[in-house]
Structures are given as C-alpha cells and as structure tokens.
Amino acid sequence: MQSFYALSNRLNLSNILPNKITIWKLRNNNPLRKSYINNNIKSQEYDALIKITVEMSKYLYPYIREILQSKEDPKKNSVIWNDFHKRFIELINERFNINSMKVKKLLTKSENDEIIIKSLLTLSLCISNEGSEKLKHFLFNF
C-alpha cells in the first residue's frame, strides 16, 4: 500500500500536494478530528484528495469486497467483519474528537454498521471511470 504522498506523485499531483506536510494539513482540515485546524481547502486540493482516495480504492477493492461479503454471511466469515469493525472503532477513538455528536454516532453500534457499509460500498464503486464523481457526491451528502 502506497502512502498519500507517493500516490500524489504517481498521479502527477505534486504541484497541488508538494510535500507530506501539505497533505497532513489537509487531513487536519476535517472538523471531526482531534487535531482540527480550520483552513479553507482549495477546490484543486479537494479534487486531488478525491483522486488519491479513488486510486487507493482501486488498490483495496479485493479487501473491501471481502469485508462486504463477510457482513452478508456473518456465520461464515464473521472474523473478517469483526476485525475490520474493531479496527474502525479503534481508529475513530484514536484520531477523532469523541465529544462530537457526529463522532458519537460513528461509535454507536446500531448507527455505525450502516455508515461503514455505505462507505465501503461507495469506495467499491469508486473504481469505475466515474469514481471521482461518485465519491464527491457521497461526501457532499454525508
């Protein structure tokens, strides 16, 4: 798995995302994160992050598909879903502001399964030619 920075270089986005610090600052622009910094993100930076995410989705598609299939048949593959779900919750607790109502929703078992499945389905659909547009649409409606 390549880093955001390596992918940005491979996708010829180095003029928009010239270094790791720029990418880190953009990640911290998320108001749900603990280390939230309110910067105005430029549309070209947003588009670059979308392109990187779509590229990562292509790489991770077999894993995403396996996770979704394990959710469909919990008796057969519950270990995969449970491991993914556990890691998802760990990352939320580690990196996000758990006092936020939206983050609390992500941590609620009844709520987060739906959000996780919807997010994974969207990422799996992002591997198509229109992947960037699909992801933008999902994020605007989140």
mmCIF file of N, CA and C in Angstrom:
data_model
loop_
_atom_site.group_PDB
_atom_site.id
_atom_site.type_symbol
_atom_site.label_atom_id
_atom_site.label_comp_id
_atom_site.label_asym_id
_atom_site.label_seq_id
_atom_site.Cartn_x
_atom_site.Cartn_y
_atom_site.Cartn_z
ATOM 1 N N MET A 1 0.852 -1.182 0.000
ATOM 2 C CA MET A 1 0.000 0.000 0.000
ATOM 3 C C MET A 1 0.895 1.240 0.000
ATOM 4 N N GLN A 2 0.611 2.121 -0.912
ATOM 5 C CA GLN A 2 1.402 3.337 -1.022
ATOM 6 C C GLN A 2 0.843 4.425 -0.117
ATOM 7 N N SER A 3 1.702 5.334 0.265
ATOM 8 C CA SER A 3 1.281 6.467 1.082
ATOM 9 C C SER A 3 0.558 7.494 0.215
ATOM 10 N N PHE A 4 -0.148 8.412 0.871
ATOM 11 C CA PHE A 4 -0.809 9.509 0.161
ATOM 12 C C PHE A 4 0.212 10.270 -0.681
ATOM 13 N N TYR A 5 1.360 10.529 -0.100
ATOM 14 C CA TYR A 5 2.388 11.305 -0.791
ATOM 15 C C TYR A 5 2.895 10.571 -2.028
ATOM 16 N N ALA A 6 3.175 9.280 -1.898
ATOM 17 C CA ALA A 6 3.650 8.502 -3.041
ATOM 18 C C ALA A 6 2.586 8.455 -4.140
ATOM 19 N N LEU A 7 1.338 8.284 -3.754
ATOM 20 C CA LEU A 7 0.256 8.288 -4.743
ATOM 21 C C LEU A 7 0.108 9.643 -5.414
ATOM 22 N N SER A 8 0.255 10.704 -4.644
ATOM 23 C CA SER A 8 0.133 12.040 -5.241
ATOM 24 C C SER A 8 1.213 12.260 -6.297
ATOM 25 N N ASN A 9 2.398 11.775 -6.045
ATOM 26 C CA ASN A 9 3.472 11.884 -7.037
ATOM 27 C C ASN A 9 3.177 11.023 -8.255
ATOM 28 N N ARG A 10 2.694 9.806 -8.019
ATOM 29 C CA ARG A 10 2.386 8.899 -9.129
ATOM 30 C C ARG A 10 1.255 9.438 -9.998
ATOM 31 N N LEU A 11 0.315 10.169 -9.392
ATOM 32 C CA LEU A 11 -0.811 10.742 -10.127
ATOM 33 C C LEU A 11 -0.503 12.140 -10.667
ATOM 34 N N ASN A 12 0.756 12.537 -10.566
ATOM 35 C CA ASN A 12 1.210 13.858 -11.033
ATOM 36 C C ASN A 12 0.469 15.008 -10.343
ATOM 37 N N LEU A 13 0.320 14.893 -9.038
ATOM 38 C CA LEU A 13 -0.347 15.921 -8.245
ATOM 39 C C LEU A 13 0.637 16.696 -7.376
ATOM 40 N N SER A 14 1.913 16.563 -7.672
ATOM 41 C CA SER A 14 2.932 17.196 -6.828
ATOM 42 C C SER A 14 2.869 18.719 -6.867
ATOM 43 N N ASN A 15 2.266 19.299 -7.898
ATOM 44 C CA ASN A 15 2.124 20.755 -7.910
ATOM 45 C C ASN A 15 1.035 21.218 -6.940
ATOM 46 N N ILE A 16 0.063 20.342 -6.650
ATOM 47 C CA ILE A 16 -1.014 20.667 -5.712
ATOM 48 C C ILE A 16 -0.657 20.194 -4.298
ATOM 49 N N LEU A 17 -0.064 19.010 -4.212
ATOM 50 C CA LEU A 17 0.340 18.419 -2.930
ATOM 51 C C LEU A 17 1.854 18.209 -2.959
ATOM 52 N N PRO A 18 2.628 19.276 -2.760
ATOM 53 C CA PRO A 18 4.078 19.202 -2.966
ATOM 54 C C PRO A 18 4.849 18.407 -1.915
ATOM 55 N N ASN A 19 4.266 18.222 -0.728
ATOM 56 C CA ASN A 19 5.010 17.519 0.317
ATOM 57 C C ASN A 19 4.046 16.890 1.332
ATOM 58 N N LYS A 20 4.621 16.128 2.237
ATOM 59 C CA LYS A 20 3.823 15.422 3.242
ATOM 60 C C LYS A 20 3.151 16.374 4.218
ATOM 61 N N ILE A 21 3.764 17.506 4.457
ATOM 62 C CA ILE A 21 3.197 18.486 5.394
ATOM 63 C C ILE A 21 1.906 19.061 4.829
ATOM 64 N N THR A 22 1.870 19.332 3.557
ATOM 65 C CA THR A 22 0.654 19.839 2.918
ATOM 66 C C THR A 22 -0.471 18.830 3.064
ATOM 67 N N ILE A 23 -0.174 17.574 2.827
ATOM 68 C CA ILE A 23 -1.183 16.517 2.960
ATOM 69 C C ILE A 23 -1.644 16.416 4.403
ATOM 70 N N TRP A 24 -0.711 16.478 5.346
ATOM 71 C CA TRP A 24 -1.071 16.418 6.771
ATOM 72 C C TRP A 24 -2.005 17.569 7.143
ATOM 73 N N LYS A 25 -1.697 18.771 6.664
ATOM 74 C CA LYS A 25 -2.551 19.929 6.954
ATOM 75 C C LYS A 25 -3.951 19.749 6.376
ATOM 76 N N LEU A 26 -4.033 19.182 5.201
ATOM 77 C CA LEU A 26 -5.347 18.946 4.591
ATOM 78 C C LEU A 26 -6.143 17.903 5.372
ATOM 79 N N ARG A 27 -5.473 16.875 5.848
ATOM 80 C CA ARG A 27 -6.156 15.859 6.662
ATOM 81 C C ARG A 27 -6.686 16.478 7.955
ATOM 82 N N ASN A 28 -5.950 17.405 8.513
ATOM 83 C CA ASN A 28 -6.373 18.054 9.752
ATOM 84 C C ASN A 28 -7.462 19.092 9.519
ATOM 85 N N ASN A 29 -7.874 19.256 8.310
ATOM 86 C CA ASN A 29 -8.962 20.167 7.980
ATOM 87 C C ASN A 29 -10.332 19.528 8.255
ATOM 88 N N ASN A 30 -10.333 18.274 8.638
ATOM 89 C CA ASN A 30 -11.555 17.549 8.954
ATOM 90 C C ASN A 30 -12.030 17.947 10.355
ATOM 91 N N PRO A 31 -13.220 18.546 10.477
ATOM 92 C CA PRO A 31 -13.695 19.008 11.786
ATOM 93 C C PRO A 31 -13.978 17.886 12.791
ATOM 94 N N LEU A 32 -13.987 16.645 12.341
ATOM 95 C CA LEU A 32 -14.213 15.531 13.260
ATOM 96 C C LEU A 32 -12.929 15.073 13.953
ATOM 97 N N ARG A 33 -11.794 15.498 13.444
ATOM 98 C CA ARG A 33 -10.516 15.062 14.007
ATOM 99 C C ARG A 33 -10.193 15.792 15.313
ATOM 100 N N LYS A 34 -9.383 15.153 16.147
ATOM 101 C CA LYS A 34 -8.916 15.782 17.379
ATOM 102 C C LYS A 34 -8.046 16.986 17.075
ATOM 103 N N SER A 35 -7.217 16.858 16.070
ATOM 104 C CA SER A 35 -6.266 17.922 15.733
ATOM 105 C C SER A 35 -6.808 18.808 14.606
ATOM 106 N N TYR A 36 -8.044 19.202 14.734
ATOM 107 C CA TYR A 36 -8.721 20.002 13.713
ATOM 108 C C TYR A 36 -8.132 21.402 13.618
ATOM 109 N N ILE A 37 -7.799 21.793 12.395
ATOM 110 C CA ILE A 37 -7.327 23.141 12.104
ATOM 111 C C ILE A 37 -8.228 23.676 11.005
ATOM 112 N N ASN A 38 -8.859 24.803 11.244
ATOM 113 C CA ASN A 38 -9.805 25.343 10.278
ATOM 114 C C ASN A 38 -9.077 26.144 9.202
ATOM 115 N N ASN A 39 -8.770 25.480 8.114
ATOM 116 C CA ASN A 39 -8.182 26.121 6.934
ATOM 117 C C ASN A 39 -9.173 25.977 5.789
ATOM 118 N N ASN A 40 -9.170 26.922 4.912
ATOM 119 C CA ASN A 40 -10.004 26.793 3.725
ATOM 120 C C ASN A 40 -9.286 25.901 2.724
ATOM 121 N N ILE A 41 -9.930 24.819 2.381
ATOM 122 C CA ILE A 41 -9.347 23.908 1.407
ATOM 123 C C ILE A 41 -9.725 24.397 0.006
ATOM 124 N N LYS A 42 -8.755 24.426 -0.868
ATOM 125 C CA LYS A 42 -8.986 24.864 -2.235
ATOM 126 C C LYS A 42 -9.623 23.725 -3.023
ATOM 127 N N SER A 43 -10.387 24.074 -4.043
ATOM 128 C CA SER A 43 -11.084 23.037 -4.804
ATOM 129 C C SER A 43 -10.101 22.092 -5.490
ATOM 130 N N GLN A 44 -8.958 22.580 -5.920
ATOM 131 C CA GLN A 44 -7.978 21.694 -6.552
ATOM 132 C C GLN A 44 -7.351 20.739 -5.532
ATOM 133 N N GLU A 45 -7.213 21.170 -4.286
ATOM 134 C CA GLU A 45 -6.714 20.281 -3.231
ATOM 135 C C GLU A 45 -7.756 19.201 -2.919
ATOM 136 N N TYR A 46 -9.021 19.619 -2.851
ATOM 137 C CA TYR A 46 -10.118 18.670 -2.624
ATOM 138 C C TYR A 46 -10.147 17.626 -3.736
ATOM 139 N N ASP A 47 -10.073 18.071 -4.976
ATOM 140 C CA ASP A 47 -10.081 17.155 -6.114
ATOM 141 C C ASP A 47 -8.876 16.212 -6.081
ATOM 142 N N ALA A 48 -7.729 16.716 -5.669
ATOM 143 C CA ALA A 48 -6.531 15.879 -5.570
ATOM 144 C C ALA A 48 -6.724 14.788 -4.514
ATOM 145 N N LEU A 49 -7.294 15.156 -3.369
ATOM 146 C CA LEU A 49 -7.558 14.153 -2.326
ATOM 147 C C LEU A 49 -8.566 13.109 -2.801
ATOM 148 N N ILE A 50 -9.558 13.549 -3.561
ATOM 149 C CA ILE A 50 -10.539 12.611 -4.123
ATOM 150 C C ILE A 50 -9.834 11.640 -5.075
ATOM 151 N N LYS A 51 -8.972 12.148 -5.935
ATOM 152 C CA LYS A 51 -8.251 11.287 -6.887
ATOM 153 C C LYS A 51 -7.390 10.263 -6.163
ATOM 154 N N ILE A 52 -6.739 10.684 -5.102
ATOM 155 C CA ILE A 52 -5.903 9.757 -4.326
ATOM 156 C C ILE A 52 -6.774 8.690 -3.663
ATOM 157 N N THR A 53 -7.900 9.106 -3.115
ATOM 158 C CA THR A 53 -8.800 8.156 -2.463
ATOM 159 C C THR A 53 -9.347 7.137 -3.458
ATOM 160 N N VAL A 54 -9.701 7.593 -4.646
ATOM 161 C CA VAL A 54 -10.186 6.692 -5.692
ATOM 162 C C VAL A 54 -9.087 5.695 -6.075
ATOM 163 N N GLU A 55 -7.873 6.177 -6.203
ATOM 164 C CA GLU A 55 -6.756 5.291 -6.546
ATOM 165 C C GLU A 55 -6.526 4.261 -5.439
ATOM 166 N N MET A 56 -6.623 4.685 -4.200
ATOM 167 C CA MET A 56 -6.469 3.754 -3.078
ATOM 168 C C MET A 56 -7.606 2.726 -3.076
ATOM 169 N N SER A 57 -8.808 3.157 -3.448
ATOM 170 C CA SER A 57 -9.950 2.248 -3.514
ATOM 171 C C SER A 57 -9.720 1.152 -4.546
ATOM 172 N N LYS A 58 -9.114 1.524 -5.659
ATOM 173 C CA LYS A 58 -8.808 0.525 -6.693
ATOM 174 C C LYS A 58 -7.854 -0.528 -6.146
ATOM 175 N N TYR A 59 -6.866 -0.072 -5.427
ATOM 176 C CA TYR A 59 -5.876 -0.978 -4.846
ATOM 177 C C TYR A 59 -6.510 -1.873 -3.769
ATOM 178 N N LEU A 60 -7.400 -1.296 -2.970
ATOM 179 C CA LEU A 60 -8.000 -2.017 -1.850
ATOM 180 C C LEU A 60 -9.297 -2.747 -2.197
ATOM 181 N N TYR A 61 -9.719 -2.684 -3.449
ATOM 182 C CA TYR A 61 -11.002 -3.264 -3.833
ATOM 183 C C TYR A 61 -11.180 -4.724 -3.396
ATOM 184 N N PRO A 62 -10.201 -5.612 -3.596
ATOM 185 C CA PRO A 62 -10.415 -7.008 -3.154
ATOM 186 C C PRO A 62 -10.694 -7.108 -1.647
ATOM 187 N N TYR A 63 -10.006 -6.308 -0.873
ATOM 188 C CA TYR A 63 -10.205 -6.315 0.582
ATOM 189 C C TYR A 63 -11.579 -5.741 0.944
ATOM 190 N N ILE A 64 -11.955 -4.653 0.283
ATOM 191 C CA ILE A 64 -13.271 -4.047 0.535
ATOM 192 C C ILE A 64 -14.373 -5.049 0.205
ATOM 193 N N ARG A 65 -14.227 -5.713 -0.908
ATOM 194 C CA ARG A 65 -15.222 -6.709 -1.324
ATOM 195 C C ARG A 65 -15.319 -7.854 -0.308
ATOM 196 N N GLU A 66 -14.186 -8.295 0.181
ATOM 197 C CA GLU A 66 -14.151 -9.374 1.170
ATOM 198 C C GLU A 66 -14.862 -8.955 2.466
ATOM 199 N N ILE A 67 -14.638 -7.716 2.885
ATOM 200 C CA ILE A 67 -15.288 -7.206 4.097
ATOM 201 C C ILE A 67 -16.804 -7.169 3.901
ATOM 202 N N LEU A 68 -17.245 -6.646 2.767
ATOM 203 C CA LEU A 68 -18.685 -6.566 2.497
ATOM 204 C C LEU A 68 -19.322 -7.953 2.410
ATOM 205 N N GLN A 69 -18.639 -8.898 1.791
ATOM 206 C CA GLN A 69 -19.162 -10.264 1.717
ATOM 207 C C GLN A 69 -19.243 -10.911 3.088
ATOM 208 N N SER A 70 -18.278 -10.595 3.943
ATOM 209 C CA SER A 70 -18.294 -11.174 5.285
ATOM 210 C C SER A 70 -19.462 -10.639 6.103
ATOM 211 N N LYS A 71 -19.901 -9.435 5.812
ATOM 212 C CA LYS A 71 -21.061 -8.863 6.507
ATOM 213 C C LYS A 71 -22.350 -9.532 6.047
ATOM 214 N N GLU A 72 -22.398 -9.925 4.762
ATOM 215 C CA GLU A 72 -23.581 -10.598 4.228
ATOM 216 C C GLU A 72 -23.792 -11.958 4.867
ATOM 217 N N ASP A 73 -22.707 -12.675 5.115
ATOM 218 C CA ASP A 73 -22.792 -14.021 5.658
ATOM 219 C C ASP A 73 -21.979 -14.100 6.948
ATOM 220 N N PRO A 74 -22.534 -13.563 8.046
ATOM 221 C CA PRO A 74 -21.756 -13.481 9.286
ATOM 222 C C PRO A 74 -21.352 -14.836 9.872
ATOM 223 N N LYS A 75 -22.134 -15.875 9.621
ATOM 224 C CA LYS A 75 -21.787 -17.190 10.170
ATOM 225 C C LYS A 75 -20.521 -17.740 9.530
ATOM 226 N N LYS A 76 -20.371 -17.443 8.258
ATOM 227 C CA LYS A 76 -19.250 -17.996 7.511
ATOM 228 C C LYS A 76 -17.968 -17.186 7.681
ATOM 229 N N ASN A 77 -18.081 -15.867 7.670
ATOM 230 C CA ASN A 77 -16.890 -15.008 7.652
ATOM 231 C C ASN A 77 -16.911 -13.907 8.701
ATOM 232 N N SER A 78 -17.485 -14.126 9.824
ATOM 233 C CA SER A 78 -17.631 -13.054 10.808
ATOM 234 C C SER A 78 -16.294 -12.496 11.297
ATOM 235 N N VAL A 79 -15.241 -13.268 11.226
ATOM 236 C CA VAL A 79 -13.936 -12.818 11.715
ATOM 237 C C VAL A 79 -13.462 -11.597 10.923
ATOM 238 N N ILE A 80 -13.645 -11.627 9.614
ATOM 239 C CA ILE A 80 -13.195 -10.519 8.766
ATOM 240 C C ILE A 80 -13.950 -9.246 9.132
ATOM 241 N N TRP A 81 -15.281 -9.337 9.192
ATOM 242 C CA TRP A 81 -16.086 -8.160 9.539
ATOM 243 C C TRP A 81 -15.742 -7.668 10.940
ATOM 244 N N ASN A 82 -15.659 -8.573 11.902
ATOM 245 C CA ASN A 82 -15.371 -8.184 13.282
ATOM 246 C C ASN A 82 -14.004 -7.521 13.419
ATOM 247 N N ASP A 83 -13.003 -8.049 12.725
ATOM 248 C CA ASP A 83 -11.669 -7.432 12.756
ATOM 249 C C ASP A 83 -11.696 -6.030 12.155
ATOM 250 N N PHE A 84 -12.368 -5.902 11.011
ATOM 251 C CA PHE A 84 -12.462 -4.598 10.371
ATOM 252 C C PHE A 84 -13.219 -3.619 11.260
ATOM 253 N N HIS A 85 -14.342 -4.059 11.805
ATOM 254 C CA HIS A 85 -15.177 -3.199 12.654
ATOM 255 C C HIS A 85 -14.398 -2.747 13.893
ATOM 256 N N LYS A 86 -13.689 -3.673 14.494
ATOM 257 C CA LYS A 86 -12.887 -3.353 15.683
ATOM 258 C C LYS A 86 -11.823 -2.307 15.353
ATOM 259 N N ARG A 87 -11.129 -2.495 14.225
ATOM 260 C CA ARG A 87 -10.094 -1.539 13.832
ATOM 261 C C ARG A 87 -10.682 -0.176 13.487
ATOM 262 N N PHE A 88 -11.849 -0.153 12.863
ATOM 263 C CA PHE A 88 -12.548 1.082 12.543
ATOM 264 C C PHE A 88 -12.831 1.872 13.818
ATOM 265 N N ILE A 89 -13.370 1.203 14.830
ATOM 266 C CA ILE A 89 -13.687 1.851 16.108
ATOM 267 C C ILE A 89 -12.411 2.342 16.786
ATOM 268 N N GLU A 90 -11.356 1.534 16.750
ATOM 269 C CA GLU A 90 -10.077 1.945 17.342
ATOM 270 C C GLU A 90 -9.549 3.225 16.695
ATOM 271 N N LEU A 91 -9.616 3.286 15.372
ATOM 272 C CA LEU A 91 -9.125 4.473 14.668
ATOM 273 C C LEU A 91 -9.975 5.701 14.965
ATOM 274 N N ILE A 92 -11.269 5.527 15.065
ATOM 275 C CA ILE A 92 -12.157 6.648 15.407
ATOM 276 C C ILE A 92 -11.789 7.174 16.794
ATOM 277 N N ASN A 93 -11.659 6.280 17.751
ATOM 278 C CA ASN A 93 -11.306 6.686 19.123
ATOM 279 C C ASN A 93 -9.934 7.344 19.191
ATOM 280 N N GLU A 94 -9.021 6.865 18.393
ATOM 281 C CA GLU A 94 -7.652 7.357 18.418
ATOM 282 C C GLU A 94 -7.499 8.734 17.763
ATOM 283 N N ARG A 95 -8.215 8.963 16.664
ATOM 284 C CA ARG A 95 -7.952 10.148 15.849
ATOM 285 C C ARG A 95 -9.056 11.191 15.832
ATOM 286 N N PHE A 96 -10.248 10.829 16.242
ATOM 287 C CA PHE A 96 -11.362 11.762 16.142
ATOM 288 C C PHE A 96 -11.749 12.314 17.506
ATOM 289 N N ASN A 97 -12.437 13.436 17.470
ATOM 290 C CA ASN A 97 -12.927 14.084 18.680
ATOM 291 C C ASN A 97 -14.181 13.348 19.149
ATOM 292 N N ILE A 98 -14.026 12.512 20.165
ATOM 293 C CA ILE A 98 -15.139 11.657 20.592
ATOM 294 C C ILE A 98 -16.237 12.424 21.336
ATOM 295 N N ASN A 99 -16.044 13.705 21.557
ATOM 296 C CA ASN A 99 -17.091 14.523 22.170
ATOM 297 C C ASN A 99 -18.065 15.084 21.131
ATOM 298 N N SER A 100 -17.719 14.971 19.870
ATOM 299 C CA SER A 100 -18.580 15.453 18.791
ATOM 300 C C SER A 100 -19.777 14.512 18.626
ATOM 301 N N MET A 101 -20.931 15.076 18.366
ATOM 302 C CA MET A 101 -22.141 14.259 18.188
ATOM 303 C C MET A 101 -22.016 13.358 16.959
ATOM 304 N N LYS A 102 -21.423 13.844 15.887
ATOM 305 C CA LYS A 102 -21.253 13.021 14.687
ATOM 306 C C LYS A 102 -20.321 11.849 14.956
ATOM 307 N N VAL A 103 -19.291 12.091 15.732
ATOM 308 C CA VAL A 103 -18.354 11.016 16.064
ATOM 309 C C VAL A 103 -19.026 10.012 16.992
ATOM 310 N N LYS A 104 -19.824 10.483 17.926
ATOM 311 C CA LYS A 104 -20.560 9.571 18.805
ATOM 312 C C LYS A 104 -21.475 8.665 17.991
ATOM 313 N N LYS A 105 -22.036 9.219 16.930
ATOM 314 C CA LYS A 105 -22.886 8.425 16.034
ATOM 315 C C LYS A 105 -22.058 7.330 15.352
ATOM 316 N N LEU A 106 -20.833 7.669 14.975
ATOM 317 C CA LEU A 106 -19.950 6.675 14.366
ATOM 318 C C LEU A 106 -19.590 5.555 15.334
ATOM 319 N N LEU A 107 -19.588 5.873 16.611
ATOM 320 C CA LEU A 107 -19.205 4.889 17.625
ATOM 321 C C LEU A 107 -20.380 4.057 18.134
ATOM 322 N N THR A 108 -21.591 4.440 17.791
ATOM 323 C CA THR A 108 -22.779 3.704 18.220
ATOM 324 C C THR A 108 -22.972 2.503 17.308
ATOM 325 N N LYS A 109 -23.011 1.316 17.885
ATOM 326 C CA LYS A 109 -23.072 0.066 17.108
ATOM 327 C C LYS A 109 -24.225 0.058 16.112
ATOM 328 N N SER A 110 -25.401 0.466 16.525
ATOM 329 C CA SER A 110 -26.556 0.431 15.632
ATOM 330 C C SER A 110 -26.414 1.406 14.466
ATOM 331 N N GLU A 111 -25.706 2.507 14.682
ATOM 332 C CA GLU A 111 -25.532 3.518 13.644
ATOM 333 C C GLU A 111 -24.336 3.226 12.741
ATOM 334 N N ASN A 112 -23.247 2.758 13.335
ATOM 335 C CA ASN A 112 -22.016 2.696 12.557
ATOM 336 C C ASN A 112 -21.993 1.573 11.532
ATOM 337 N N ASP A 113 -22.722 0.477 11.752
ATOM 338 C CA ASP A 113 -22.765 -0.580 10.739
ATOM 339 C C ASP A 113 -23.276 -0.031 9.410
ATOM 340 N N GLU A 114 -24.340 0.739 9.475
ATOM 341 C CA GLU A 114 -24.907 1.317 8.251
ATOM 342 C C GLU A 114 -23.928 2.283 7.587
ATOM 343 N N ILE A 115 -23.281 3.113 8.386
ATOM 344 C CA ILE A 115 -22.319 4.075 7.853
ATOM 345 C C ILE A 115 -21.123 3.350 7.239
ATOM 346 N N ILE A 116 -20.633 2.330 7.901
ATOM 347 C CA ILE A 116 -19.490 1.577 7.393
ATOM 348 C C ILE A 116 -19.845 0.907 6.071
ATOM 349 N N ILE A 117 -20.976 0.242 6.029
ATOM 350 C CA ILE A 117 -21.382 -0.458 4.808
ATOM 351 C C ILE A 117 -21.572 0.525 3.657
ATOM 352 N N LYS A 118 -22.237 1.630 3.930
ATOM 353 C CA LYS A 118 -22.458 2.640 2.891
ATOM 354 C C LYS A 118 -21.122 3.201 2.395
ATOM 355 N N SER A 119 -20.203 3.453 3.307
ATOM 356 C CA SER A 119 -18.884 3.973 2.929
ATOM 357 C C SER A 119 -18.097 2.959 2.101
ATOM 358 N N LEU A 120 -18.118 1.708 2.533
ATOM 359 C CA LEU A 120 -17.399 0.666 1.798
ATOM 360 C C LEU A 120 -18.001 0.433 0.412
ATOM 361 N N LEU A 121 -19.319 0.457 0.324
ATOM 362 C CA LEU A 121 -19.965 0.312 -0.984
ATOM 363 C C LEU A 121 -19.578 1.467 -1.907
ATOM 364 N N THR A 122 -19.558 2.663 -1.363
ATOM 365 C CA THR A 122 -19.175 3.828 -2.164
ATOM 366 C C THR A 122 -17.731 3.694 -2.633
ATOM 367 N N LEU A 123 -16.845 3.295 -1.742
ATOM 368 C CA LEU A 123 -15.441 3.111 -2.130
ATOM 369 C C LEU A 123 -15.302 2.009 -3.181
ATOM 370 N N SER A 124 -16.094 0.952 -3.062
ATOM 371 C CA SER A 124 -16.009 -0.117 -4.059
ATOM 372 C C SER A 124 -16.526 0.346 -5.416
ATOM 373 N N LEU A 125 -17.481 1.261 -5.428
ATOM 374 C CA LEU A 125 -17.999 1.788 -6.690
ATOM 375 C C LEU A 125 -17.088 2.860 -7.288
ATOM 376 N N CYS A 126 -16.168 3.352 -6.508
ATOM 377 C CA CYS A 126 -15.259 4.407 -6.964
ATOM 378 C C CYS A 126 -14.201 3.907 -7.932
ATOM 379 N N ILE A 127 -14.102 2.621 -8.121
ATOM 380 C CA ILE A 127 -13.067 2.107 -9.012
ATOM 381 C C ILE A 127 -13.453 2.255 -10.478
ATOM 382 N N SER A 128 -14.676 2.675 -10.743
ATOM 383 C CA SER A 128 -15.125 2.852 -12.128
ATOM 384 C C SER A 128 -14.559 4.141 -12.722
ATOM 385 N N ASN A 129 -14.866 4.374 -13.978
ATOM 386 C CA ASN A 129 -14.400 5.582 -14.665
ATOM 387 C C ASN A 129 -14.956 6.848 -14.029
ATOM 388 N N GLU A 130 -16.133 6.771 -13.475
ATOM 389 C CA GLU A 130 -16.778 7.928 -12.854
ATOM 390 C C GLU A 130 -16.554 7.942 -11.340
ATOM 391 N N GLY A 131 -15.525 7.252 -10.879
ATOM 392 C CA GLY A 131 -15.282 7.086 -9.459
ATOM 393 C C GLY A 131 -15.160 8.383 -8.683
ATOM 394 N N SER A 132 -14.460 9.337 -9.224
ATOM 395 C CA SER A 132 -14.270 10.614 -8.529
ATOM 396 C C SER A 132 -15.598 11.323 -8.315
ATOM 397 N N GLU A 133 -16.443 11.307 -9.325
ATOM 398 C CA GLU A 133 -17.748 11.969 -9.210
ATOM 399 C C GLU A 133 -18.639 11.261 -8.194
ATOM 400 N N LYS A 134 -18.599 9.938 -8.181
ATOM 401 C CA LYS A 134 -19.394 9.175 -7.218
ATOM 402 C C LYS A 134 -18.953 9.484 -5.789
ATOM 403 N N LEU A 135 -17.662 9.547 -5.581
ATOM 404 C CA LEU A 135 -17.153 9.829 -4.244
ATOM 405 C C LEU A 135 -17.503 11.255 -3.813
ATOM 406 N N LYS A 136 -17.367 12.221 -4.708
ATOM 407 C CA LYS A 136 -17.741 13.603 -4.379
ATOM 408 C C LYS A 136 -19.209 13.671 -3.981
ATOM 409 N N HIS A 137 -20.063 13.013 -4.729
ATOM 410 C CA HIS A 137 -21.495 13.013 -4.447
ATOM 411 C C HIS A 137 -21.776 12.423 -3.063
ATOM 412 N N PHE A 138 -21.116 11.307 -2.768
ATOM 413 C CA PHE A 138 -21.289 10.682 -1.452
ATOM 414 C C PHE A 138 -20.859 11.625 -0.334
ATOM 415 N N LEU A 139 -19.704 12.254 -0.494
ATOM 416 C CA LEU A 139 -19.182 13.132 0.556
ATOM 417 C C LEU A 139 -20.039 14.366 0.752
ATOM 418 N N PHE A 140 -20.581 14.916 -0.315
ATOM 419 C CA PHE A 140 -21.441 16.086 -0.183
ATOM 420 C C PHE A 140 -22.739 15.745 0.548
ATOM 421 N N ASN A 141 -23.172 14.495 0.430
ATOM 422 C CA ASN A 141 -24.432 14.074 1.062
ATOM 423 C C ASN A 141 -24.234 13.419 2.420
ATOM 424 N N PHE A 142 -22.998 13.330 2.898
ATOM 425 C CA PHE A 142 -22.721 12.663 4.165
ATOM 426 C C PHE A 142 -23.159 13.512 5.303
#
